[in-house]
Each structure stands twice: as structure tokens, then as C-alpha cells.
């Protein structure tokens, strides 16, 4: 009898330990869930998503020379300059479509880019010019793809506006062209 009583006592301890461990695990999970970002209540903007520049996209690039060759050949191409007004007015590619949405990291800047989408329809390649040809252009491309622009049309100007060192193809004249 003593052996049976001892087995029952040990099983009770094991069950209590298992129950305690389960409760601790559930409490830990609920604390972790409570510490994550949530969507603000009542009409606020949703919590920011992962950085679009880190999206799993096969980024396509055009060098300054390739872009200049397209312009020299008068190929149909849309040069979308996403840099802020001050950078754009210091020097930009003539005829670029200025959509000041750089660095496309807020809902407001995404809206500026979204407003331009109707002017980007068609089959012409779109070369995105941001400051340095990195995250701003990548965010713009990721956003434009979400808006239905075909990925094969979207290119990043390698080096961005900082890398455009072709004086005869740089202007300070405000000549933003809406693509037709």
C-alpha cells in the first residue's frame, strides 16, 4: 500500500509541475503578444509594415550611360524623379516626371506616388531616380508593383540622382513632364 500511495503522490507532483509549466508558457506567450505593434484604434493609420526596400524583389537597374542611350535614341521611357523639390531643382534629367515622394516611407509619401499611377500606365519602361539609387527607389518600385505596375517595366537608376554625372543631360529648368 505504501508503494501505491507513493506513486500517486509523485504523479500528483508531476501533474502539478506540468500544469504550472503550461500556465507559465501561456503567460509568456500572452505577454509577448501584448508587446507587438498593433493597428491604432479608431481611424488611425495602420502600423508600418516591413520596410519595402527589403522586399524580396529582383531589382532591375539602368546605368546612367544606358539611360542616356535610351534618351539619345528617343526611346519611349518614363524617368520618374522621386526626389524632394530642393534636390530636383538643383539638377535633374530633362523631361523627368517629378513625383516628390522620396523616400516613400510614410502613408503621405505613398499617396503622392499613388496619385501618379494613372500617368504611368502603358508599356514604357520606368526608370526611378531617387537620391542614391537604393532604398527610396526600391520602396517606390515595391509600392508601384502593389499598384499594378508590371515589374518588368520598373528600373532603378544606378547611383540615383547623385550618380547622374552627365552635364549635357542635367537641367535646373522646372520642366516636369507628365507621361502621355
Coordinates of C-alpha atoms in Angstrom, one line a residue:
X1 CA 0.0 0.0 0.0
X2 CA 2.8 2.4 0.8
X3 CA 4.2 1.9 -2.7
X4 CA 0.9 2.7 -4.3
X5 CA 0.5 5.8 -2.2
X6 CA 4.0 7.0 -3.1
X7 CA 3.3 6.5 -6.8
X8 CA 0.1 8.5 -6.5
X9 CA 1.9 11.3 -4.6
X10 CA 4.6 11.5 -7.2
X11 CA 2.1 11.6 -10.1
X12 CA 0.3 14.4 -8.3
X13 CA 3.6 16.4 -8.1
X14 CA 4.3 15.7 -11.8
X15 CA 0.8 16.8 -12.9
X16 CA 1.2 20.0 -10.7
X17 CA 4.6 20.7 -12.3
X18 CA 3.2 20.1 -15.8
X19 CA 0.2 22.4 -15.1
X20 CA 2.5 25.1 -13.7
X21 CA 4.8 24.9 -16.7
X22 CA 1.8 25.1 -19.1
X23 CA 0.5 28.2 -17.2
X24 CA 3.9 29.9 -17.4
X25 CA 4.2 29.2 -21.1
X26 CA 0.7 30.6 -21.8
X27 CA 1.5 33.7 -19.7
X28 CA 4.8 34.2 -21.6
X29 CA 3.0 34.0 -25.0
X30 CA 0.4 36.5 -23.9
X31 CA 3.0 38.9 -22.7
X32 CA 4.9 38.7 -25.9
X33 CA 1.7 39.1 -28.0
X34 CA 0.9 42.2 -25.9
X35 CA 4.3 43.8 -26.7
X36 CA 3.9 43.7 -30.5
X37 CA 2.9 46.7 -32.6
X38 CA -0.8 46.9 -33.3
X39 CA -3.0 49.0 -35.5
X40 CA -4.1 52.1 -33.7
X41 CA -7.8 52.2 -32.8
X42 CA -10.4 54.4 -34.3
X43 CA -9.3 55.7 -37.7
X44 CA -5.5 55.8 -37.2
X45 CA -3.1 54.7 -39.8
X46 CA -2.1 51.0 -39.7
X47 CA 1.2 50.1 -38.0
X48 CA 4.0 50.4 -40.5
X49 CA 4.8 47.3 -42.5
X50 CA 8.2 45.9 -43.0
X51 CA 10.4 48.2 -45.0
X52 CA 9.5 47.9 -48.7
X53 CA 13.2 48.3 -49.6
X54 CA 13.8 44.9 -48.0
X55 CA 11.1 43.2 -50.2
X56 CA 12.1 40.1 -52.0
X57 CA 12.1 41.6 -55.5
X58 CA 14.5 41.1 -58.3
X59 CA 15.7 44.7 -58.6
X60 CA 16.5 45.9 -62.2
X61 CA 19.0 48.7 -62.8
X62 CA 19.9 51.1 -65.6
X63 CA 23.2 52.8 -65.5
X64 CA 23.5 56.5 -66.3
X65 CA 25.0 55.5 -69.7
X66 CA 22.2 53.1 -70.5
X67 CA 19.6 55.7 -69.6
X68 CA 21.4 58.4 -71.6
X69 CA 21.5 55.9 -74.6
X70 CA 17.7 55.4 -74.3
X71 CA 17.2 59.2 -74.3
X72 CA 19.6 59.7 -77.2
X73 CA 17.7 57.1 -79.2
X74 CA 14.5 58.8 -78.3
X75 CA 13.1 55.6 -76.9
X76 CA 9.8 55.9 -75.1
X77 CA 10.8 55.8 -71.4
X78 CA 9.4 57.4 -68.3
X79 CA 12.0 59.0 -66.0
X80 CA 10.3 59.2 -62.6
X81 CA 12.3 61.5 -60.3
X82 CA 11.1 60.9 -56.8
X83 CA 13.5 63.3 -55.0
X84 CA 12.3 66.2 -52.9
X85 CA 11.8 69.6 -54.6
X86 CA 15.1 71.0 -53.5
X87 CA 17.1 68.1 -54.9
X88 CA 15.1 68.1 -58.1
X89 CA 15.6 71.9 -58.7
X90 CA 19.4 71.6 -58.2
X91 CA 19.6 69.4 -61.2
X92 CA 17.6 66.6 -62.9
X93 CA 17.2 64.7 -66.2
X94 CA 15.4 66.9 -68.7
X95 CA 11.8 65.8 -69.1
X96 CA 11.7 63.8 -65.9
X97 CA 8.3 63.3 -64.3
X98 CA 8.7 64.8 -60.9
X99 CA 6.8 63.0 -58.2
X100 CA 8.3 64.2 -54.9
X101 CA 7.7 61.0 -52.9
X102 CA 11.3 60.2 -51.7
X103 CA 11.9 58.2 -49.5
X104 CA 8.4 56.6 -49.8
X105 CA 8.4 55.7 -46.1
X106 CA 5.1 57.3 -44.9
X107 CA 1.5 56.9 -45.9
X108 CA 1.6 60.6 -47.1
X109 CA 4.5 60.0 -49.4
X110 CA 3.0 56.7 -50.7
X111 CA -0.2 58.8 -51.5
X112 CA 1.9 61.2 -53.6
X113 CA 3.2 58.2 -55.6
X114 CA -0.2 56.6 -55.8
X115 CA -1.6 59.8 -57.3
X116 CA 1.0 59.5 -60.1
X117 CA 0.0 55.9 -61.0
X118 CA -2.6 56.9 -63.6
X119 CA 0.1 58.7 -65.5
X120 CA 2.3 55.6 -65.5
X121 CA 0.0 53.2 -67.4
X122 CA 1.2 51.6 -70.6
X123 CA 4.2 49.6 -71.6
X124 CA 7.1 52.1 -71.5
X125 CA 9.9 51.3 -69.1
X126 CA 10.0 53.5 -65.9
X127 CA 13.4 54.5 -64.5
X128 CA 13.1 55.6 -60.9
X129 CA 15.5 58.3 -59.8
X130 CA 15.9 58.8 -56.0
X131 CA 18.8 60.3 -54.1
X132 CA 21.3 57.4 -54.4
X133 CA 19.6 54.6 -56.2
X134 CA 18.9 52.5 -53.2
X135 CA 16.1 52.4 -50.6
X136 CA 14.0 55.2 -51.9
X137 CA 13.8 53.7 -55.4
X138 CA 13.3 50.2 -54.0
X139 CA 10.4 51.4 -51.9
X140 CA 8.9 53.2 -54.9
X141 CA 9.2 50.1 -57.1
X142 CA 7.7 47.9 -54.4
X143 CA 4.8 50.3 -54.0
X144 CA 4.2 50.7 -57.7
X145 CA 4.1 46.9 -58.1
X146 CA 1.5 46.8 -55.4
X147 CA -0.5 49.4 -57.5
X148 CA -0.4 47.1 -60.6
X149 CA 2.6 48.4 -62.5
X150 CA 4.3 45.4 -64.2
X151 CA 7.7 44.6 -62.5
X152 CA 9.5 44.2 -65.9
X153 CA 8.8 47.9 -66.6
X154 CA 10.5 49.2 -63.4
X155 CA 14.2 50.1 -63.1
X156 CA 16.4 51.9 -60.6
X157 CA 18.8 54.5 -61.9
X158 CA 22.1 53.1 -60.6
X159 CA 23.6 55.7 -58.3
X160 CA 20.4 57.7 -58.3
X161 CA 20.5 61.5 -58.8
X162 CA 23.8 61.6 -57.0
X163 CA 25.2 59.2 -59.7
X164 CA 23.9 61.2 -62.7
X165 CA 27.1 62.9 -63.8
X166 CA 26.1 63.8 -67.4
X167 CA 26.1 67.7 -67.5
X168 CA 24.6 67.9 -71.0
X169 CA 21.7 65.8 -69.7
X170 CA 21.1 67.8 -66.5
X171 CA 18.9 70.8 -66.2
X172 CA 17.6 73.1 -63.4
X173 CA 14.6 74.2 -65.5
X174 CA 11.3 73.1 -64.0
X175 CA 10.2 71.0 -66.9
X176 CA 8.4 68.1 -65.1
X177 CA 6.7 66.1 -67.9
X178 CA 3.6 64.1 -67.2
X179 CA 4.0 60.9 -69.3
X180 CA 1.4 60.5 -72.1

